[in-house]
Amino acid sequence: MKVLHVITGAETGGSRKHVITLLEQFSKDEVVLALMQEGSFAEEARKKGIRTEVFSQSSRYDLSILKKMVDFIKKEKFDILHTHGPRANLFGIYLKRKTGIRWVTTVHSDPSLDFVKSGVKGKVFTALSMYAVKKMDGYFAVSERFKQNLIKLGIDGDKIQTVYNGIHFTKEKAQPLPRSEFGLTDENFVMAMVARLHPIKGHTIVFEAMKGIEEEKRPHLLLVGDGPIKEELEKEVDRLQLNHYVHFLGFRSDVDQIYAASDLALLASYSESFPLALLEAANQHVPIVTTDVGGVKELVEDGETGWIVPVGSTADYAEALQKAVRCKEAGELTEMGDKLYHFASQRFSLEQLTNSTKYLYKKLIN
């Protein structure tokens, strides 16, 4: 069995981590990673020993690489094409048509929302993306809820394999970054939010919720990630006069250490499949406040290992943050994080991710 994974190579968040972590579990002659640009993604993959081929584009609309990819698939005799993300999925239509290869995808986000706030082009690409998603031979749904969402799109449930995201859970927590690096102390309540700076991630919900908490108890937010709306978010923080409390850290490779230095992990997305960032928080024994998206209910027990709030509700999010602050004051937050770690480490391992992935691959080629 030989599988070609295709993704743009510009990713910095959960989908990048998912792909690299997954491919590390396969032998070097079983998988190849194809990217559309050089950069930190390609560098990281190569350092991990993953065979990485780059089909460079002059722009995201450069389709000249498609023939090169077709020739590569035929020459290397791949059995399966595994695409990740909307652009790779769109290219998959052509690659499937020209090679006849079996084609699967992992849907890392809601395809109907991938191009929000992108104007007319966004509407066109959304239509194309939805078309592509319905043309594949198999699908990985990273939560049971997401499988049901795919079925609602008209996809045959027999083609969908539920495969929970997995990470390597460590026995020991990471060494926390010194809070002094951010001008903070042990007395501060510190939250970490690891998410690309994109409208779908709901950062403004968190900002509004923080604004609703009285200053003397207001948490600090370590914001990890980069993306197209960074300037917009910085202006919103300035408008809400939260500059002292929101710390933009950009892309970081020390997420485990940042979580280990935090009291709480946040997710405020309007849509997700199964957020890998929350598993990374669980590995550091950090409880979670999250919107009710994707498979979060399969990880977080509301009120026991974190809090789950309705999507888009600033008031509910603010209330959850206030509960977390009170729990820390009562000395209860650490126990919640420990309980989350023990549950997550038993259910969301790399072994189950690898086995479920191989199961669908073999089902398609046999």
PDB file of C-alpha atoms in Angstrom, residues 188-351:
ATOM      1  CA  ASN A 188      -2.574  36.115  37.338  1.00  0.00           C
ATOM      2  CA  PHE A 189      -5.253  33.917  35.806  1.00  0.00           C
ATOM      3  CA  VAL A 190      -3.812  32.874  32.433  1.00  0.00           C
ATOM      4  CA  MET A 191      -5.692  31.412  29.479  1.00  0.00           C
ATOM      5  CA  ALA A 192      -4.226  29.997  26.253  1.00  0.00           C
ATOM      6  CA  MET A 193      -6.030  29.989  22.913  1.00  0.00           C
ATOM      7  CA  VAL A 194      -4.266  28.156  20.078  1.00  0.00           C
ATOM      8  CA  ALA A 195      -6.051  28.912  16.808  1.00  0.00           C
ATOM      9  CA  ARG A 196      -5.322  30.460  13.426  1.00  0.00           C
ATOM     10  CA  LEU A 197      -6.485  34.058  13.195  1.00  0.00           C
ATOM     11  CA  HIS A 198      -9.551  33.435  11.048  1.00  0.00           C
ATOM     12  CA  PRO A 199     -13.214  34.509  11.483  1.00  0.00           C
ATOM     13  CA  ILE A 200     -14.325  30.901  12.012  1.00  0.00           C
ATOM     14  CA  LYS A 201     -12.296  30.690  15.236  1.00  0.00           C
ATOM     15  CA  GLY A 202     -14.447  33.171  17.193  1.00  0.00           C
ATOM     16  CA  HIS A 203     -11.710  35.264  18.811  1.00  0.00           C
ATOM     17  CA  THR A 204     -14.010  38.262  19.195  1.00  0.00           C
ATOM     18  CA  ILE A 205     -16.383  36.176  21.333  1.00  0.00           C
ATOM     19  CA  VAL A 206     -13.526  35.659  23.790  1.00  0.00           C
ATOM     20  CA  PHE A 207     -12.591  39.346  23.735  1.00  0.00           C
ATOM     21  CA  GLU A 208     -16.168  40.424  24.459  1.00  0.00           C
ATOM     22  CA  ALA A 209     -16.449  37.846  27.238  1.00  0.00           C
ATOM     23  CA  MET A 210     -13.229  39.116  28.827  1.00  0.00           C
ATOM     24  CA  LYS A 211     -14.474  42.699  28.653  1.00  0.00           C
ATOM     25  CA  GLY A 212     -17.521  41.653  30.679  1.00  0.00           C
ATOM     26  CA  ILE A 213     -15.367  40.522  33.625  1.00  0.00           C
ATOM     27  CA  GLU A 214     -14.396  43.123  36.226  1.00  0.00           C
ATOM     28  CA  GLU A 215     -10.817  44.311  35.871  1.00  0.00           C
ATOM     29  CA  GLU A 216      -9.455  42.988  39.159  1.00  0.00           C
ATOM     30  CA  LYS A 217     -10.503  39.442  38.179  1.00  0.00           C
ATOM     31  CA  ARG A 218     -10.054  39.701  34.407  1.00  0.00           C
ATOM     32  CA  PRO A 219      -7.947  36.826  32.982  1.00  0.00           C
ATOM     33  CA  HIS A 220      -4.986  37.282  30.654  1.00  0.00           C
ATOM     34  CA  LEU A 221      -5.108  35.627  27.232  1.00  0.00           C
ATOM     35  CA  LEU A 222      -2.097  34.119  25.437  1.00  0.00           C
ATOM     36  CA  LEU A 223      -3.150  34.084  21.793  1.00  0.00           C
ATOM     37  CA  VAL A 224      -1.118  31.586  19.739  1.00  0.00           C
ATOM     38  CA  GLY A 225      -1.431  31.577  15.964  1.00  0.00           C
ATOM     39  CA  ASP A 226      -1.338  33.728  12.869  1.00  0.00           C
ATOM     40  CA  GLY A 227      -3.740  34.368  10.031  1.00  0.00           C
ATOM     41  CA  PRO A 228      -5.539  36.752   7.682  1.00  0.00           C
ATOM     42  CA  ILE A 229      -7.432  38.803  10.292  1.00  0.00           C
ATOM     43  CA  LYS A 230      -4.569  39.592  12.674  1.00  0.00           C
ATOM     44  CA  GLU A 231      -4.776  43.342  12.105  1.00  0.00           C
ATOM     45  CA  GLU A 232      -8.566  43.260  12.505  1.00  0.00           C
ATOM     46  CA  LEU A 233      -8.268  41.438  15.819  1.00  0.00           C
ATOM     47  CA  GLU A 234      -5.585  43.802  17.080  1.00  0.00           C
ATOM     48  CA  LYS A 235      -7.894  46.736  16.351  1.00  0.00           C
ATOM     49  CA  GLU A 236     -10.732  45.000  18.205  1.00  0.00           C
ATOM     50  CA  VAL A 237      -8.532  44.463  21.257  1.00  0.00           C
ATOM     51  CA  ASP A 238      -7.583  48.131  21.134  1.00  0.00           C
ATOM     52  CA  ARG A 239     -11.237  49.188  20.801  1.00  0.00           C
ATOM     53  CA  LEU A 240     -12.197  47.129  23.849  1.00  0.00           C
ATOM     54  CA  GLN A 241      -9.189  48.465  25.776  1.00  0.00           C
ATOM     55  CA  LEU A 242      -7.885  44.940  26.393  1.00  0.00           C
ATOM     56  CA  ASN A 243      -4.297  45.579  25.279  1.00  0.00           C
ATOM     57  CA  HIS A 244      -2.998  44.832  28.780  1.00  0.00           C
ATOM     58  CA  TYR A 245      -4.798  41.464  28.857  1.00  0.00           C
ATOM     59  CA  VAL A 246      -4.466  40.016  25.333  1.00  0.00           C
ATOM     60  CA  HIS A 247      -0.981  38.890  24.274  1.00  0.00           C
ATOM     61  CA  PHE A 248      -0.507  38.119  20.555  1.00  0.00           C
ATOM     62  CA  LEU A 249       2.259  35.499  20.363  1.00  0.00           C
ATOM     63  CA  GLY A 250       2.047  34.547  16.679  1.00  0.00           C
ATOM     64  CA  PHE A 251       3.031  31.079  15.492  1.00  0.00           C
ATOM     65  CA  ARG A 252       4.845  29.107  18.192  1.00  0.00           C
ATOM     66  CA  SER A 253       6.527  25.713  18.297  1.00  0.00           C
ATOM     67  CA  ASP A 254       6.395  25.539  22.117  1.00  0.00           C
ATOM     68  CA  VAL A 255       2.627  25.146  22.531  1.00  0.00           C
ATOM     69  CA  ASP A 256       3.001  22.431  25.190  1.00  0.00           C
ATOM     70  CA  GLN A 257       5.059  24.780  27.365  1.00  0.00           C
ATOM     71  CA  ILE A 258       2.541  27.590  26.862  1.00  0.00           C
ATOM     72  CA  TYR A 259      -0.338  25.329  27.915  1.00  0.00           C
ATOM     73  CA  ALA A 260       1.694  24.139  30.905  1.00  0.00           C
ATOM     74  CA  ALA A 261       2.025  27.775  31.992  1.00  0.00           C
ATOM     75  CA  SER A 262      -1.738  28.350  31.679  1.00  0.00           C
ATOM     76  CA  ASP A 263      -4.718  27.813  33.963  1.00  0.00           C
ATOM     77  CA  LEU A 264      -7.264  27.310  31.190  1.00  0.00           C
ATOM     78  CA  ALA A 265      -7.442  26.439  27.477  1.00  0.00           C
ATOM     79  CA  LEU A 266      -9.964  28.089  25.166  1.00  0.00           C
ATOM     80  CA  LEU A 267     -11.806  27.249  21.970  1.00  0.00           C
ATOM     81  CA  ALA A 268     -14.482  29.624  20.625  1.00  0.00           C
ATOM     82  CA  SER A 269     -14.951  28.352  17.070  1.00  0.00           C
ATOM     83  CA  TYR A 270     -18.188  28.564  15.129  1.00  0.00           C
ATOM     84  CA  SER A 271     -17.342  25.233  13.497  1.00  0.00           C
ATOM     85  CA  GLU A 272     -14.770  22.475  14.075  1.00  0.00           C
ATOM     86  CA  SER A 273     -14.440  18.766  13.480  1.00  0.00           C
ATOM     87  CA  PHE A 274     -12.309  17.666  16.441  1.00  0.00           C
ATOM     88  CA  PRO A 275      -9.809  20.273  17.667  1.00  0.00           C
ATOM     89  CA  LEU A 276      -6.311  18.851  18.087  1.00  0.00           C
ATOM     90  CA  ALA A 277      -5.387  21.854  20.237  1.00  0.00           C
ATOM     91  CA  LEU A 278      -7.740  20.644  22.956  1.00  0.00           C
ATOM     92  CA  LEU A 279      -5.958  17.291  23.155  1.00  0.00           C
ATOM     93  CA  GLU A 280      -2.687  19.161  23.546  1.00  0.00           C
ATOM     94  CA  ALA A 281      -4.250  21.111  26.415  1.00  0.00           C
ATOM     95  CA  ALA A 282      -5.503  17.882  27.987  1.00  0.00           C
ATOM     96  CA  ASN A 283      -1.988  16.437  27.789  1.00  0.00           C
ATOM     97  CA  GLN A 284      -0.820  19.326  29.978  1.00  0.00           C
ATOM     98  CA  HIS A 285      -3.660  18.759  32.489  1.00  0.00           C
ATOM     99  CA  VAL A 286      -5.351  22.045  31.541  1.00  0.00           C
ATOM    100  CA  PRO A 287      -9.178  22.237  31.728  1.00  0.00           C
ATOM    101  CA  ILE A 288     -11.085  23.713  28.806  1.00  0.00           C
ATOM    102  CA  VAL A 289     -13.769  26.237  27.932  1.00  0.00           C
ATOM    103  CA  THR A 290     -15.124  25.466  24.462  1.00  0.00           C
ATOM    104  CA  THR A 291     -18.050  26.203  22.213  1.00  0.00           C
ATOM    105  CA  ASP A 292     -20.308  23.255  21.392  1.00  0.00           C
ATOM    106  CA  VAL A 293     -18.740  22.267  18.073  1.00  0.00           C
ATOM    107  CA  GLY A 294     -17.660  19.034  16.426  1.00  0.00           C
ATOM    108  CA  GLY A 295     -16.734  16.272  18.835  1.00  0.00           C
ATOM    109  CA  VAL A 296     -15.920  18.366  21.927  1.00  0.00           C
ATOM    110  CA  LYS A 297     -18.621  16.605  23.960  1.00  0.00           C
ATOM    111  CA  GLU A 298     -16.712  13.375  23.384  1.00  0.00           C
ATOM    112  CA  LEU A 299     -13.742  14.933  25.190  1.00  0.00           C
ATOM    113  CA  VAL A 300     -15.023  17.496  27.706  1.00  0.00           C
ATOM    114  CA  GLU A 301     -17.453  16.657  30.513  1.00  0.00           C
ATOM    115  CA  ASP A 302     -19.274  19.901  31.212  1.00  0.00           C
ATOM    116  CA  GLY A 303     -18.630  21.141  34.727  1.00  0.00           C
ATOM    117  CA  GLU A 304     -16.190  18.307  35.468  1.00  0.00           C
ATOM    118  CA  THR A 305     -13.245  18.714  33.091  1.00  0.00           C
ATOM    119  CA  GLY A 306     -14.226  22.050  31.596  1.00  0.00           C
ATOM    120  CA  TRP A 307     -17.225  23.963  30.286  1.00  0.00           C
ATOM    121  CA  ILE A 308     -19.143  23.723  26.996  1.00  0.00           C
ATOM    122  CA  VAL A 309     -21.065  26.819  25.884  1.00  0.00           C
ATOM    123  CA  PRO A 310     -23.405  27.565  22.969  1.00  0.00           C
ATOM    124  CA  VAL A 311     -21.751  28.758  19.772  1.00  0.00           C
ATOM    125  CA  GLY A 312     -21.581  32.542  19.465  1.00  0.00           C
ATOM    126  CA  SER A 313     -22.864  33.336  22.962  1.00  0.00           C
ATOM    127  CA  THR A 314     -20.717  36.002  24.596  1.00  0.00           C
ATOM    128  CA  ALA A 315     -22.757  35.917  27.816  1.00  0.00           C
ATOM    129  CA  ASP A 316     -22.393  32.145  28.250  1.00  0.00           C
ATOM    130  CA  TYR A 317     -18.696  32.328  27.466  1.00  0.00           C
ATOM    131  CA  ALA A 318     -18.176  35.071  30.043  1.00  0.00           C
ATOM    132  CA  GLU A 319     -20.057  33.032  32.635  1.00  0.00           C
ATOM    133  CA  ALA A 320     -17.862  29.989  31.953  1.00  0.00           C
ATOM    134  CA  LEU A 321     -14.697  32.071  32.335  1.00  0.00           C
ATOM    135  CA  GLN A 322     -15.963  33.428  35.652  1.00  0.00           C
ATOM    136  CA  LYS A 323     -16.684  29.882  36.863  1.00  0.00           C
ATOM    137  CA  ALA A 324     -13.134  28.890  35.965  1.00  0.00           C
ATOM    138  CA  VAL A 325     -11.720  31.841  37.907  1.00  0.00           C
ATOM    139  CA  ARG A 326     -13.791  30.849  40.956  1.00  0.00           C
ATOM    140  CA  CYS A 327     -12.626  27.237  40.633  1.00  0.00           C
ATOM    141  CA  LYS A 328      -9.001  28.356  40.715  1.00  0.00           C
ATOM    142  CA  GLU A 329      -9.685  30.483  43.785  1.00  0.00           C
ATOM    143  CA  ALA A 330     -11.249  27.412  45.441  1.00  0.00           C
ATOM    144  CA  GLY A 331      -8.288  25.200  44.469  1.00  0.00           C
ATOM    145  CA  GLU A 332     -10.461  22.988  42.224  1.00  0.00           C
ATOM    146  CA  LEU A 333      -9.080  23.770  38.766  1.00  0.00           C
ATOM    147  CA  THR A 334      -6.015  21.509  39.014  1.00  0.00           C
ATOM    148  CA  GLU A 335      -8.157  18.479  39.828  1.00  0.00           C
ATOM    149  CA  MET A 336     -10.337  19.180  36.770  1.00  0.00           C
ATOM    150  CA  GLY A 337      -7.233  19.236  34.554  1.00  0.00           C
ATOM    151  CA  ASP A 338      -5.950  15.968  35.999  1.00  0.00           C
ATOM    152  CA  LYS A 339      -9.298  14.299  35.388  1.00  0.00           C
ATOM    153  CA  LEU A 340      -9.317  15.534  31.777  1.00  0.00           C
ATOM    154  CA  TYR A 341      -5.811  14.159  31.194  1.00  0.00           C
ATOM    155  CA  HIS A 342      -6.689  10.681  32.488  1.00  0.00           C
ATOM    156  CA  PHE A 343      -9.798  10.441  30.293  1.00  0.00           C
ATOM    157  CA  ALA A 344      -8.190  11.841  27.128  1.00  0.00           C
ATOM    158  CA  SER A 345      -4.996   9.802  27.362  1.00  0.00           C
ATOM    159  CA  GLN A 346      -7.023   6.572  27.401  1.00  0.00           C
ATOM    160  CA  ARG A 347      -9.329   7.418  24.500  1.00  0.00           C
ATOM    161  CA  PHE A 348      -7.457   9.653  22.059  1.00  0.00           C
ATOM    162  CA  SER A 349      -4.169   7.874  21.453  1.00  0.00           C
ATOM    163  CA  LEU A 350      -2.054   7.818  18.311  1.00  0.00           C
ATOM    164  CA  GLU A 351      -2.560   4.065  18.117  1.00  0.00           C
TER     165      GLU A 351
END
